[in-house]
Amino acid sequence: DALNLMDADRVGAVHRDYVRAGADLIETNTFGANRIKLRSFGLADKLHEINLQGARIAKEAAAGHAYVGGAIGPLGVRIEPWGRTGTDEAEQYFREQAQALLEGGVDLFILETFRDLNEIGAAIDAVRSLTDLPIVAQMTTEEDGNTLDGTPPERFAPELEKRGATVLGVNCAVGPGPMLETIERMEAVTGLRLSAQPNAGKPRDVEGRNIYLCSPEYMASYARRFILHNVRVVGGGCGTTPEHIRQIK
């Protein structure tokens, strides 16, 4: 996230690669730019600047051809009742990040890779206290469709809808196949539009590097299936290159 300040040109170049590939929506480079995560790198005092600049870089790269989603991820600590951080405290951390992204001009918010319903609920409340812009709320699940905390889609989808999300979804952790099954279960319990950002398959360790082996064509074939199940935000998580997005498009 600090690259937004240290090497804005490189961040902008990555964004532009995806815009050129046909993306209708790009995300700010701010997934970990909350106070708790930045504090561990001695960057907490740069929080506002990192998020503001992240939004501005993405807006410039989008150049009116794509929407910009303000990316907000988990805090990196467990909140009550599983940890010491209170829900109100968590909401304040999310609010200060969301405020800076708003000032940078984001078109919507993408809350992603959450495992804890309480935590993503605090993030939704924080954004809703500031704006009526759309919120894409995404949990991350295991192969069985449940979150890493064991919450099934039949529970988390209606809860996210009740909390005020605009679009409900899943991202990260699994490839397109298992994610489609989760999406089908979500579709059965909510009428809201859905989002799906699978990884490009499960990573393989190749000489110490995570390599994602799903081809762009394979990802695109699943994009068609997602759309048949009320998915209206289709993308990719880890391992997704501009070529994957080009084929999906």
Tab-separated table of C-alpha atoms in Angstrom:
chain	number	residue	atom	x	y	z
A	1	ASP	CA	0.000	0.000	0.000
A	2	ALA	CA	2.903	2.355	0.687
A	3	LEU	CA	3.818	2.133	-3.020
A	4	ASN	CA	0.993	4.622	-3.593
A	5	LEU	CA	3.398	7.182	-2.140
A	6	MET	CA	6.762	5.630	-3.024
A	7	ASP	CA	6.152	4.553	-6.633
A	8	ALA	CA	2.832	5.922	-7.902
A	9	ASP	CA	3.873	5.413	-11.527
A	10	ARG	CA	4.259	1.656	-11.047
A	11	VAL	CA	0.866	1.359	-9.323
A	12	GLY	CA	-0.757	3.415	-12.081
A	13	ALA	CA	0.855	1.243	-14.762
A	14	VAL	CA	-0.669	-1.902	-13.228
A	15	HIS	CA	-4.114	-0.265	-13.151
A	16	ARG	CA	-3.787	0.809	-16.790
A	17	ASP	CA	-2.909	-2.750	-17.859
A	18	TYR	CA	-6.276	-3.936	-16.550
A	19	VAL	CA	-8.196	-0.983	-17.993
A	20	ARG	CA	-6.656	-1.722	-21.405
A	21	ALA	CA	-7.682	-5.372	-20.973
A	22	GLY	CA	-11.302	-4.228	-20.759
A	23	ALA	CA	-12.005	-4.020	-17.033
A	24	ASP	CA	-15.137	-2.011	-16.236
A	25	LEU	CA	-14.045	-1.693	-12.606
A	26	ILE	CA	-10.624	-1.468	-10.972
A	27	GLU	CA	-9.791	-1.456	-7.263
A	28	THR	CA	-7.576	0.946	-5.383
A	29	ASN	CA	-4.261	-0.392	-4.083
A	30	THR	CA	-5.426	-0.005	-0.466
A	31	PHE	CA	-6.459	-3.502	0.641
A	32	GLY	CA	-4.211	-3.380	3.726
A	33	ALA	CA	-4.203	0.381	4.303
A	34	ASN	CA	-5.934	0.393	7.683
A	35	ARG	CA	-4.384	1.767	10.853
A	36	ILE	CA	-3.625	-1.603	12.462
A	37	LYS	CA	-1.848	-3.106	9.457
A	38	LEU	CA	0.026	0.092	8.614
A	39	ARG	CA	1.122	0.494	12.249
A	40	SER	CA	3.166	-2.717	12.051
A	41	PHE	CA	5.252	-1.058	9.301
A	42	GLY	CA	5.520	2.301	11.077
A	43	LEU	CA	3.156	3.872	8.533
A	44	ALA	CA	0.039	4.607	10.615
A	45	ASP	CA	0.617	8.358	10.343
A	46	LYS	CA	0.498	8.020	6.527
A	47	LEU	CA	-2.926	6.321	6.514
A	48	HIS	CA	-4.905	9.232	5.079
A	49	GLU	CA	-2.273	10.043	2.494
A	50	ILE	CA	-1.877	6.412	1.330
A	51	ASN	CA	-5.629	5.941	0.838
A	52	LEU	CA	-6.193	9.338	-0.734
A	53	GLN	CA	-3.343	8.820	-3.178
A	54	GLY	CA	-4.479	5.252	-3.892
A	55	ALA	CA	-7.861	6.553	-5.002
A	56	ARG	CA	-6.359	9.339	-7.077
A	57	ILE	CA	-3.926	6.992	-8.880
A	58	ALA	CA	-6.755	4.626	-9.791
A	59	LYS	CA	-9.056	7.446	-10.923
A	60	GLU	CA	-6.340	8.823	-13.180
A	61	ALA	CA	-5.605	5.376	-14.630
A	62	ALA	CA	-9.310	4.693	-15.197
A	63	ALA	CA	-9.547	7.943	-17.162
A	64	GLY	CA	-13.314	7.716	-17.295
A	65	HIS	CA	-13.268	4.239	-18.885
A	66	ALA	CA	-13.772	2.264	-15.662
A	67	TYR	CA	-15.300	2.644	-12.242
A	68	VAL	CA	-12.975	2.829	-9.240
A	69	GLY	CA	-13.768	0.734	-6.179
A	70	GLY	CA	-12.204	1.688	-2.859
A	71	ALA	CA	-10.640	-1.546	-1.604
A	72	ILE	CA	-10.889	-2.272	2.121
A	73	GLY	CA	-9.708	-5.545	3.642
A	74	PRO	CA	-9.759	-7.001	7.165
A	75	LEU	CA	-7.891	-5.292	9.994
A	76	GLY	CA	-5.575	-8.223	10.619
A	77	VAL	CA	-6.726	-8.725	14.223
A	78	ARG	CA	-9.701	-10.607	15.608
A	79	ILE	CA	-12.541	-8.481	16.930
A	80	GLU	CA	-14.982	-9.295	19.718
A	81	PRO	CA	-16.126	-11.843	20.746
A	82	TRP	CA	-13.034	-13.649	19.354
A	83	GLY	CA	-10.485	-10.930	20.079
A	84	ARG	CA	-9.817	-7.884	22.200
A	85	THR	CA	-10.679	-5.269	19.576
A	86	GLY	CA	-14.187	-3.921	20.111
A	87	THR	CA	-16.715	-3.626	17.280
A	88	ASP	CA	-16.957	0.148	17.801
A	89	GLU	CA	-13.172	0.428	17.646
A	90	ALA	CA	-13.068	-1.639	14.442
A	91	GLU	CA	-15.749	0.561	12.911
A	92	GLN	CA	-13.650	3.647	13.636
A	93	TYR	CA	-10.612	2.088	11.914
A	94	PHE	CA	-12.692	1.338	8.830
A	95	ARG	CA	-14.316	4.777	8.877
A	96	GLU	CA	-11.027	6.676	8.702
A	97	GLN	CA	-9.883	4.571	5.755
A	98	ALA	CA	-13.211	4.970	3.957
A	99	GLN	CA	-13.178	8.735	4.540
A	100	ALA	CA	-9.828	9.122	2.787
A	101	LEU	CA	-10.960	6.935	-0.138
A	102	LEU	CA	-14.101	9.050	-0.456
A	103	GLU	CA	-12.022	12.204	-0.597
A	104	GLY	CA	-9.993	10.582	-3.376
A	105	GLY	CA	-13.142	10.197	-5.451
A	106	VAL	CA	-13.954	6.455	-5.462
A	107	ASP	CA	-17.212	5.456	-7.176
A	108	LEU	CA	-18.038	2.575	-4.809
A	109	PHE	CA	-16.504	0.474	-2.035
A	110	ILE	CA	-15.297	-3.125	-2.197
A	111	LEU	CA	-14.991	-4.829	1.185
A	112	GLU	CA	-13.195	-8.081	0.449
A	113	THR	CA	-11.574	-11.240	1.799
A	114	PHE	CA	-13.435	-11.106	5.121
A	115	ARG	CA	-13.849	-14.265	7.181
A	116	ASP	CA	-15.769	-12.752	10.123
A	117	LEU	CA	-19.351	-11.510	9.752
A	118	ASN	CA	-18.949	-9.185	12.753
A	119	GLU	CA	-15.911	-7.524	11.193
A	120	ILE	CA	-17.398	-7.005	7.733
A	121	GLY	CA	-20.547	-5.755	9.471
A	122	ALA	CA	-18.453	-3.093	11.214
A	123	ALA	CA	-16.912	-2.157	7.854
A	124	ILE	CA	-20.340	-1.825	6.200
A	125	ASP	CA	-21.578	0.318	9.112
A	126	ALA	CA	-18.485	2.532	8.819
A	127	VAL	CA	-18.983	3.162	5.103
A	128	ARG	CA	-22.735	3.647	5.496
A	129	SER	CA	-22.113	6.295	8.188
A	130	LEU	CA	-20.299	8.341	5.515
A	131	THR	CA	-22.010	7.693	2.176
A	132	ASP	CA	-24.776	5.996	0.196
A	133	LEU	CA	-22.351	4.848	-2.518
A	134	PRO	CA	-22.665	1.175	-3.523
A	135	ILE	CA	-20.926	-1.407	-1.310
A	136	VAL	CA	-19.734	-4.739	-2.705
A	137	ALA	CA	-19.358	-6.967	0.379
A	138	GLN	CA	-17.288	-10.110	-0.178
A	139	MET	CA	-16.518	-12.994	2.152
A	140	THR	CA	-13.757	-15.520	1.557
A	141	THR	CA	-14.665	-19.193	1.745
A	142	GLU	CA	-13.179	-22.666	1.836
A	143	GLU	CA	-13.797	-25.412	-0.744
A	144	ASP	CA	-16.971	-26.390	1.169
A	145	GLY	CA	-18.466	-22.920	0.696
A	146	ASN	CA	-18.236	-21.907	4.350
A	147	THR	CA	-16.151	-18.962	5.513
A	148	LEU	CA	-12.842	-19.600	7.248
A	149	ASP	CA	-14.805	-19.178	10.498
A	150	GLY	CA	-17.287	-21.862	9.417
A	151	THR	CA	-20.229	-19.605	8.494
A	152	PRO	CA	-22.276	-21.016	5.584
A	153	PRO	CA	-23.515	-18.883	2.638
A	154	GLU	CA	-27.099	-19.468	3.759
A	155	ARG	CA	-26.265	-17.416	6.845
A	156	PHE	CA	-23.775	-14.820	5.660
A	157	ALA	CA	-25.615	-13.750	2.472
A	158	PRO	CA	-28.870	-12.664	4.201
A	159	GLU	CA	-26.847	-11.037	6.988
A	160	LEU	CA	-24.801	-8.935	4.546
A	161	GLU	CA	-28.008	-7.889	2.805
A	162	LYS	CA	-29.555	-6.908	6.143
A	163	ARG	CA	-26.465	-4.858	7.090
A	164	GLY	CA	-26.795	-2.658	3.990
A	165	ALA	CA	-24.562	-4.141	1.282
A	166	THR	CA	-25.541	-3.368	-2.319
A	167	VAL	CA	-23.886	-6.400	-3.912
A	168	LEU	CA	-22.981	-9.639	-2.101
A	169	GLY	CA	-20.084	-11.823	-3.089
A	170	VAL	CA	-17.125	-14.068	-2.498
A	171	ASN	CA	-13.477	-13.659	-3.410
A	172	CYS	CA	-10.062	-15.238	-2.997
A	173	ALA	CA	-9.034	-18.604	-1.443
A	174	VAL	CA	-10.562	-20.942	-4.060
A	175	GLY	CA	-10.741	-21.342	-7.824
A	176	PRO	CA	-13.778	-20.889	-10.082
A	177	GLY	CA	-15.277	-24.382	-9.600
A	178	PRO	CA	-15.854	-24.353	-5.827
A	179	MET	CA	-16.809	-20.663	-5.978
A	180	LEU	CA	-19.609	-21.381	-8.469
A	181	GLU	CA	-21.138	-23.854	-6.009
A	182	THR	CA	-21.024	-21.194	-3.271
A	183	ILE	CA	-22.613	-18.632	-5.595
A	184	GLU	CA	-25.473	-21.058	-6.354
A	185	ARG	CA	-26.131	-21.395	-2.615
A	186	MET	CA	-26.096	-17.606	-2.185
A	187	GLU	CA	-28.457	-17.119	-5.124
A	188	ALA	CA	-31.002	-19.354	-3.378
A	189	VAL	CA	-31.218	-17.099	-0.296
A	190	THR	CA	-30.950	-13.508	-1.632
A	191	GLY	CA	-32.374	-11.478	-4.472
A	192	LEU	CA	-29.462	-9.019	-4.481
A	193	ARG	CA	-26.950	-9.017	-7.310
A	194	LEU	CA	-23.838	-11.076	-6.628
A	195	SER	CA	-20.082	-10.752	-7.210
A	196	ALA	CA	-17.446	-13.425	-7.796
A	197	GLN	CA	-13.672	-12.985	-7.822
A	198	PRO	CA	-12.090	-16.453	-7.747
A	199	ASN	CA	-8.366	-17.018	-7.658
A	200	ALA	CA	-6.838	-18.386	-10.841
A	201	GLY	CA	-7.020	-21.836	-9.251
A	202	LYS	CA	-5.361	-23.098	-6.100
A	203	PRO	CA	-1.704	-22.078	-5.965
A	204	ARG	CA	1.065	-24.620	-6.462
A	205	ASP	CA	4.398	-24.128	-4.757
A	206	VAL	CA	7.019	-24.078	-7.498
A	207	GLU	CA	10.524	-23.487	-6.138
A	208	GLY	CA	9.179	-21.314	-3.342
A	209	ARG	CA	6.775	-19.283	-5.481
A	210	ASN	CA	2.981	-19.503	-5.569
A	211	ILE	CA	1.997	-20.260	-9.169
A	212	TYR	CA	-1.660	-20.099	-10.232
A	213	LEU	CA	-2.433	-22.500	-13.054
A	214	CYS	CA	-5.977	-21.661	-14.274
A	215	SER	CA	-5.752	-20.470	-17.854
A	216	PRO	CA	-7.486	-17.283	-18.997
A	217	GLU	CA	-9.808	-19.389	-21.174
A	218	TYR	CA	-10.805	-21.574	-18.203
A	219	MET	CA	-11.549	-18.512	-16.045
A	220	ALA	CA	-13.627	-17.028	-18.873
A	221	SER	CA	-15.689	-20.203	-19.240
A	222	TYR	CA	-16.662	-19.909	-15.582
A	223	ALA	CA	-17.441	-16.210	-15.945
A	224	ARG	CA	-20.273	-17.213	-18.299
A	225	ARG	CA	-21.622	-19.615	-15.683
A	226	PHE	CA	-21.400	-17.026	-12.904
A	227	ILE	CA	-23.501	-14.595	-14.947
A	228	LEU	CA	-26.272	-17.199	-15.219
A	229	HIS	CA	-26.533	-17.139	-11.407
A	230	ASN	CA	-27.160	-13.403	-10.914
A	231	VAL	CA	-23.463	-12.507	-10.690
A	232	ARG	CA	-23.048	-8.993	-12.077
A	233	VAL	CA	-19.527	-8.219	-10.824
A	234	VAL	CA	-17.167	-10.782	-12.357
A	235	GLY	CA	-13.427	-10.648	-11.847
A	236	GLY	CA	-10.488	-12.455	-10.350
A	237	GLY	CA	-8.371	-12.654	-7.239
A	238	CYS	CA	-4.822	-13.888	-6.766
A	239	GLY	CA	-3.059	-14.992	-9.932
A	240	THR	CA	-5.424	-13.096	-12.235
A	241	THR	CA	-3.495	-11.326	-14.981
A	242	PRO	CA	-4.705	-8.743	-17.517
A	243	GLU	CA	-5.022	-11.609	-20.011
A	244	HIS	CA	-7.516	-13.372	-17.719
A	245	ILE	CA	-9.585	-10.181	-17.602
A	246	ARG	CA	-9.331	-9.769	-21.392
A	247	GLN	CA	-10.736	-13.273	-21.924
A	248	ILE	CA	-13.488	-12.738	-19.329
A	249	LYS	CA	-14.426	-9.469	-21.046
